[in-house]
Short mmCIF file of N, CA, C and O in Angstrom, two decimals:
data_model
loop_
_atom_site.label_atom_id
_atom_site.label_comp_id
_atom_site.label_asym_id
_atom_site.label_seq_id
_atom_site.Cartn_x
_atom_site.Cartn_y
_atom_site.Cartn_z
N MET A 1 -1.95 -2.71 -9.60
CA MET A 1 -2.00 -3.73 -8.50
C MET A 1 -1.88 -5.02 -9.24
O MET A 1 -2.53 -5.23 -10.11
N GLU A 2 -1.39 -5.83 -8.29
CA GLU A 2 -0.72 -7.40 -8.81
C GLU A 2 -2.10 -8.18 -8.64
O GLU A 2 -3.19 -8.10 -7.77
N ALA A 3 -2.49 -9.07 -9.55
CA ALA A 3 -3.49 -9.78 -9.86
C ALA A 3 -3.74 -10.75 -8.78
O ALA A 3 -2.31 -11.17 -8.42
N ILE A 4 -4.55 -11.43 -8.10
CA ILE A 4 -4.85 -12.23 -6.91
C ILE A 4 -4.08 -13.53 -7.66
O ILE A 4 -4.68 -14.06 -8.58
N MET A 5 -3.23 -14.10 -6.99
CA MET A 5 -2.30 -15.46 -7.05
C MET A 5 -3.00 -16.49 -6.51
O MET A 5 -3.20 -15.93 -5.20
N GLN A 6 -2.99 -17.66 -7.33
CA GLN A 6 -3.19 -18.98 -6.15
C GLN A 6 -2.06 -19.21 -5.27
O GLN A 6 -1.18 -18.96 -5.81
N THR A 7 -2.25 -19.51 -4.07
CA THR A 7 -1.46 -20.18 -3.35
C THR A 7 -1.23 -21.25 -3.25
O THR A 7 -2.29 -22.16 -3.46
N THR A 8 -0.18 -21.91 -2.89
CA THR A 8 -0.03 -23.49 -3.22
C THR A 8 0.31 -23.89 -1.54
O THR A 8 0.33 -23.16 -0.77
N VAL A 9 0.10 -25.25 -1.50
CA VAL A 9 0.59 -25.75 -0.18
C VAL A 9 1.89 -25.49 0.11
O VAL A 9 2.11 -24.84 1.40
N HIS A 10 2.94 -25.83 -0.51
CA HIS A 10 4.11 -25.36 -0.76
C HIS A 10 4.43 -24.09 0.31
O HIS A 10 4.96 -24.00 1.49
N ILE A 11 3.64 -22.94 -0.28
CA ILE A 11 3.98 -21.44 0.28
C ILE A 11 3.43 -21.29 1.80
O ILE A 11 3.61 -20.96 2.63
N GLN A 12 2.03 -22.01 1.78
CA GLN A 12 1.28 -22.09 3.02
C GLN A 12 2.26 -22.66 4.17
O GLN A 12 2.39 -22.38 4.99
N GLN A 13 2.85 -23.78 3.80
CA GLN A 13 3.77 -24.33 4.76
C GLN A 13 4.90 -23.49 5.04
O GLN A 13 5.28 -23.55 6.34
N ARG A 14 5.79 -23.15 4.20
CA ARG A 14 6.81 -22.11 4.31
C ARG A 14 6.46 -21.15 5.05
O ARG A 14 7.08 -20.55 5.74
N MET A 15 5.13 -20.26 4.41
CA MET A 15 4.72 -19.11 5.47
C MET A 15 4.98 -19.28 6.96
O MET A 15 5.30 -18.88 8.02
N SER A 16 4.18 -20.60 7.25
CA SER A 16 3.57 -21.10 8.45
C SER A 16 5.25 -21.44 9.18
O SER A 16 5.44 -20.89 10.62
N GLN A 17 5.98 -21.76 8.79
CA GLN A 17 7.37 -22.31 9.54
C GLN A 17 8.18 -20.83 9.44
O GLN A 17 8.90 -20.75 10.53
N ARG A 18 8.07 -19.82 8.75
CA ARG A 18 8.94 -18.97 8.70
C ARG A 18 8.45 -17.29 9.27
O ARG A 18 8.86 -16.22 9.59
N GLY A 19 6.97 -17.72 9.86
CA GLY A 19 6.30 -16.44 10.40
C GLY A 19 5.97 -15.42 9.67
O GLY A 19 6.29 -14.12 9.81
N ILE A 20 5.49 -15.79 8.29
CA ILE A 20 5.34 -14.74 7.30
C ILE A 20 3.80 -15.11 7.37
O ILE A 20 3.41 -15.76 7.06
N ASN A 21 2.79 -13.90 7.41
CA ASN A 21 1.57 -13.98 7.45
C ASN A 21 1.20 -13.35 5.98
O ASN A 21 1.66 -12.47 5.23
N GLY A 22 -0.20 -13.49 5.73
CA GLY A 22 -0.50 -12.83 4.27
C GLY A 22 -0.83 -11.66 4.20
O GLY A 22 -0.47 -11.12 2.82
N LYS A 23 -0.85 -10.91 5.12
CA LYS A 23 -0.58 -9.19 5.18
C LYS A 23 0.79 -9.00 4.38
O LYS A 23 1.18 -8.05 3.66
N MET A 24 1.76 -9.47 5.10
CA MET A 24 3.14 -9.28 4.64
C MET A 24 3.47 -9.42 3.31
O MET A 24 4.11 -9.06 2.37
N LEU A 25 2.90 -10.97 2.73
CA LEU A 25 2.78 -11.39 1.22
C LEU A 25 2.47 -10.43 0.64
O LEU A 25 3.19 -9.74 -0.59
N ASP A 26 1.13 -9.82 0.83
CA ASP A 26 0.60 -8.80 -0.03
C ASP A 26 1.54 -7.50 0.06
O ASP A 26 1.46 -7.07 -1.25
N ILE A 27 2.37 -6.86 0.91
CA ILE A 27 3.07 -5.81 0.84
C ILE A 27 4.17 -6.25 -0.23
O ILE A 27 4.34 -5.33 -0.62
N VAL A 28 4.71 -7.33 -0.09
CA VAL A 28 5.93 -7.48 -0.96
C VAL A 28 5.49 -7.63 -2.21
O VAL A 28 6.31 -7.03 -3.11
N LEU A 29 4.21 -8.13 -2.49
CA LEU A 29 3.81 -8.60 -3.86
C LEU A 29 3.42 -6.83 -4.34
O LEU A 29 3.89 -6.82 -5.81
N GLU A 30 2.88 -6.14 -3.60
CA GLU A 30 2.65 -4.65 -3.96
C GLU A 30 3.68 -3.63 -4.02
O GLU A 30 3.53 -2.93 -5.14
N HIS A 31 4.45 -3.77 -3.10
CA HIS A 31 5.98 -2.76 -3.31
C HIS A 31 7.03 -3.23 -3.25
O HIS A 31 7.96 -2.44 -3.72
N GLY A 32 7.13 -4.61 -3.58
CA GLY A 32 8.85 -5.26 -3.90
C GLY A 32 8.90 -4.89 -5.41
O GLY A 32 8.01 -4.77 -6.15
N ARG A 33 10.11 -4.81 -5.61
CA ARG A 33 10.87 -4.99 -6.98
C ARG A 33 10.97 -6.37 -7.61
O ARG A 33 11.19 -7.35 -6.91
N LEU A 34 10.43 -6.33 -9.02
CA LEU A 34 10.32 -7.78 -9.81
C LEU A 34 11.59 -7.85 -10.05
O LEU A 34 12.37 -7.45 -10.78
N ASP A 35 12.32 -9.09 -9.74
CA ASP A 35 13.33 -9.54 -10.23
C ASP A 35 13.27 -11.01 -11.08
O ASP A 35 13.29 -11.93 -9.94
N LYS A 36 12.92 -10.89 -12.07
CA LYS A 36 12.79 -12.10 -12.84
C LYS A 36 11.47 -12.67 -12.21
O LYS A 36 10.59 -12.25 -12.39
N ASP A 37 11.22 -13.81 -11.43
CA ASP A 37 10.30 -14.24 -11.08
C ASP A 37 10.28 -14.20 -9.79
O ASP A 37 9.22 -14.98 -8.92
N LYS A 38 10.76 -13.33 -9.06
CA LYS A 38 10.87 -12.88 -7.75
C LYS A 38 10.13 -11.37 -7.13
O LYS A 38 11.02 -10.62 -8.13
N HIS A 39 9.78 -11.53 -6.33
CA HIS A 39 9.09 -10.12 -5.46
C HIS A 39 10.22 -9.89 -4.62
O HIS A 39 10.01 -10.66 -3.59
N VAL A 40 10.70 -8.72 -4.62
CA VAL A 40 11.96 -8.16 -3.28
C VAL A 40 11.67 -7.09 -2.49
O VAL A 40 11.67 -6.10 -3.53
N LEU A 41 11.38 -6.98 -1.35
CA LEU A 41 11.28 -6.03 -0.58
C LEU A 41 12.10 -6.29 0.41
O LEU A 41 12.35 -6.71 1.43
N GLY A 42 13.62 -5.44 0.33
CA GLY A 42 14.69 -5.79 1.17
C GLY A 42 14.36 -4.68 2.31
O GLY A 42 13.42 -3.64 2.55
N ARG A 43 15.32 -4.65 3.25
CA ARG A 43 15.32 -3.91 4.78
C ARG A 43 14.83 -2.39 4.61
O ARG A 43 14.51 -1.78 4.64
N LYS A 44 16.14 -1.94 3.43
CA LYS A 44 16.05 -0.67 3.06
C LYS A 44 14.92 -0.15 2.35
O LYS A 44 14.27 1.10 2.77
N ALA A 45 14.30 -0.97 1.35
CA ALA A 45 13.08 -0.34 0.86
C ALA A 45 12.02 -0.46 1.68
O ALA A 45 11.13 0.36 1.87
N ALA A 46 12.02 -1.34 2.39
CA ALA A 46 10.52 -1.69 3.49
C ALA A 46 10.89 -0.31 4.37
O ALA A 46 10.14 0.19 4.82
N ILE A 47 12.08 0.16 4.85
CA ILE A 47 12.04 1.25 5.89
C ILE A 47 11.63 2.58 5.00
O ILE A 47 10.85 3.58 5.41
N ARG A 48 12.34 2.82 3.57
CA ARG A 48 11.49 3.90 2.80
C ARG A 48 10.18 3.86 2.59
O ARG A 48 9.25 4.66 2.88
N LEU A 49 9.43 2.54 2.53
CA LEU A 49 7.98 2.23 2.41
C LEU A 49 7.25 2.86 3.79
O LEU A 49 6.27 3.40 3.68
N LEU A 50 7.94 2.48 4.84
CA LEU A 50 7.48 2.91 6.27
C LEU A 50 7.32 4.51 6.42
O LEU A 50 6.37 5.09 6.81
N ASP A 51 8.46 4.97 5.79
CA ASP A 51 8.62 6.18 6.10
C ASP A 51 7.48 6.96 5.25
O ASP A 51 6.87 7.89 5.51
N GLU A 52 7.43 6.59 3.86
CA GLU A 52 6.10 7.11 3.06
C GLU A 52 4.76 6.65 3.53
O GLU A 52 3.94 7.65 3.69
N LEU A 53 4.70 5.64 4.05
CA LEU A 53 3.05 5.35 5.03
C LEU A 53 2.97 6.37 6.22
O LEU A 53 1.92 6.72 6.38
N ARG A 54 4.08 6.66 6.75
CA ARG A 54 3.89 7.85 7.80
C ARG A 54 3.78 8.88 7.57
O ARG A 54 2.60 9.72 7.90
N ALA A 55 4.42 9.45 6.27
CA ALA A 55 3.79 10.61 5.80
C ALA A 55 2.28 10.48 5.32
O ALA A 55 1.80 11.58 5.51
N GLN A 56 1.87 9.58 4.74
CA GLN A 56 0.59 9.40 4.48
C GLN A 56 -0.36 9.45 5.43
O GLN A 56 -1.22 9.83 5.39
N GLU A 57 -0.22 8.61 6.69
CA GLU A 57 -1.08 8.75 8.04
C GLU A 57 -1.22 10.04 8.35
O GLU A 57 -2.17 10.49 8.87
N ILE A 58 -0.06 10.80 8.57
CA ILE A 58 -0.04 12.39 9.02
C ILE A 58 -0.97 13.21 8.00
O ILE A 58 -2.13 13.83 8.56
N ALA A 59 -1.02 12.96 6.63
CA ALA A 59 -1.98 13.62 5.58
C ALA A 59 -3.36 13.25 6.03
O ALA A 59 -4.09 14.26 5.73
N VAL A 60 -3.67 11.72 5.78
CA VAL A 60 -4.77 11.39 6.22
C VAL A 60 -5.52 11.74 7.49
O VAL A 60 -6.42 12.32 7.57
N LYS A 61 -4.68 12.22 8.69
CA LYS A 61 -5.19 12.88 9.78
C LYS A 61 -5.60 14.21 9.88
O LYS A 61 -6.58 14.47 10.15
N LYS A 62 -4.79 14.75 8.84
CA LYS A 62 -5.39 16.16 8.72
C LYS A 62 -6.59 16.36 7.71
O LYS A 62 -7.34 16.87 8.23
N ILE A 63 -6.52 15.22 6.85
CA ILE A 63 -8.00 15.05 6.04
C ILE A 63 -9.18 14.93 7.01
O ILE A 63 -10.07 15.56 6.88
N ILE A 64 -8.72 14.15 7.84
CA ILE A 64 -9.71 13.64 8.99
C ILE A 64 -10.37 14.98 10.00
O ILE A 64 -11.43 15.25 10.14
N ASP A 65 -9.31 15.89 10.32
CA ASP A 65 -9.44 16.83 11.04
C ASP A 65 -10.38 18.18 10.41
O ASP A 65 -10.92 18.72 11.16
N LYS A 66 -10.00 17.87 8.99
CA LYS A 66 -10.83 18.73 8.17
C LYS A 66 -12.45 18.15 7.96
O LYS A 66 -13.46 18.94 7.39
N GLY A 67 -12.62 17.14 8.34
CA GLY A 67 -14.10 16.54 8.07
C GLY A 67 -13.87 15.76 6.70
O GLY A 67 -15.01 15.38 6.53
N GLY A 68 -12.83 15.97 6.14
CA GLY A 68 -12.77 15.10 4.78
C GLY A 68 -12.37 16.62 3.90
O GLY A 68 -11.97 17.71 4.21
N MET A 69 -12.18 15.85 2.86
CA MET A 69 -11.79 17.01 1.38
C MET A 69 -12.43 16.38 0.05
O MET A 69 -12.65 15.19 -0.01
N VAL A 70 -12.40 17.41 -0.41
CA VAL A 70 -13.14 17.37 -2.02
C VAL A 70 -11.82 18.05 -2.98
O VAL A 70 -11.46 18.98 -2.57
N VAL A 71 -11.70 17.16 -4.18
CA VAL A 71 -11.25 17.69 -5.28
C VAL A 71 -11.78 17.93 -6.31
O VAL A 71 -12.56 16.57 -6.66
N VAL A 72 -11.88 18.68 -7.11
CA VAL A 72 -12.88 18.89 -8.19
C VAL A 72 -11.60 18.81 -9.58
O VAL A 72 -10.86 19.71 -9.88
N SER A 73 -12.29 17.83 -10.65
CA SER A 73 -11.14 17.81 -11.85
C SER A 73 -11.92 17.64 -13.02
O SER A 73 -13.16 17.30 -13.08
N ASP A 74 -11.33 18.09 -14.08
CA ASP A 74 -12.06 18.16 -15.33
C ASP A 74 -11.08 17.89 -16.36
O ASP A 74 -10.04 18.34 -16.43
N ASN A 75 -11.52 17.06 -17.50
CA ASN A 75 -10.42 16.36 -18.32
C ASN A 75 -9.07 16.34 -17.62
O ASN A 75 -8.31 16.95 -18.83
N GLY A 76 -8.75 15.93 -16.76
CA GLY A 76 -7.51 15.67 -16.11
C GLY A 76 -6.83 17.00 -15.50
O GLY A 76 -5.55 16.81 -15.48
N ALA A 77 -7.28 18.06 -15.55
CA ALA A 77 -6.91 19.26 -14.89
C ALA A 77 -7.53 19.40 -13.41
O ALA A 77 -8.80 18.97 -13.54
N LEU A 78 -6.75 19.53 -12.53
CA LEU A 78 -7.34 20.17 -11.14
C LEU A 78 -7.84 21.23 -11.03
O LEU A 78 -7.24 22.40 -11.37
N ILE A 79 -9.24 21.47 -10.79
CA ILE A 79 -9.72 22.91 -11.06
C ILE A 79 -9.85 23.28 -9.15
O ILE A 79 -9.45 24.42 -9.33
N THR A 80 -10.07 22.78 -8.40
CA THR A 80 -10.30 23.58 -6.91
C THR A 80 -10.39 22.21 -5.96
O THR A 80 -10.55 21.20 -6.34
N THR A 81 -10.32 22.71 -4.70
CA THR A 81 -10.38 21.68 -3.70
C THR A 81 -10.84 22.46 -2.63
O THR A 81 -10.86 23.83 -2.38
N TYR A 82 -11.72 21.95 -1.62
CA TYR A 82 -12.43 22.30 -0.48
C TYR A 82 -12.60 21.30 0.52
O TYR A 82 -12.57 20.32 -0.03
N ASN A 83 -12.98 21.79 1.75
CA ASN A 83 -13.19 20.79 3.01
C ASN A 83 -14.72 20.54 2.80
O ASN A 83 -15.57 21.09 2.04
N TYR A 84 -14.88 18.63 3.05
CA TYR A 84 -15.96 18.23 2.68
C TYR A 84 -16.76 18.70 3.72
O TYR A 84 -16.78 18.91 4.89
N SER A 85 -17.96 18.81 3.21
CA SER A 85 -19.06 19.46 3.92
C SER A 85 -20.08 18.40 4.44
O SER A 85 -21.20 18.74 5.13
N GLY A 86 -20.00 17.02 4.18
CA GLY A 86 -21.07 16.29 4.40
C GLY A 86 -22.26 16.12 3.31
O GLY A 86 -23.06 15.33 4.00
N ARG A 87 -22.15 16.52 2.30
CA ARG A 87 -23.19 16.76 1.26
C ARG A 87 -23.36 15.53 0.45
O ARG A 87 -24.58 15.21 0.13
N TYR A 88 -22.43 14.85 0.59
CA TYR A 88 -22.36 13.36 -0.30
C TYR A 88 -22.61 12.30 0.11
O TYR A 88 -22.19 12.07 1.19
#
């Protein structure tokens, strides 16, 4: 994940003028491609990201329906998985 960057007065002014909020900035910094000194998240890439997030939402809802889920691993190998029983 991107290190926290200091914001300047200039970017704060431009964000305000252009209707860009901090969450939008975070998304571009996290998911955009780096092009020299620019982080770029174009329309097509944003649509792909939204599709991926929707798929994640579906999977998370299924985990919630199960009451949670546990995955057991050891030395980089996935050993087993089961529904969470609330013991932890």
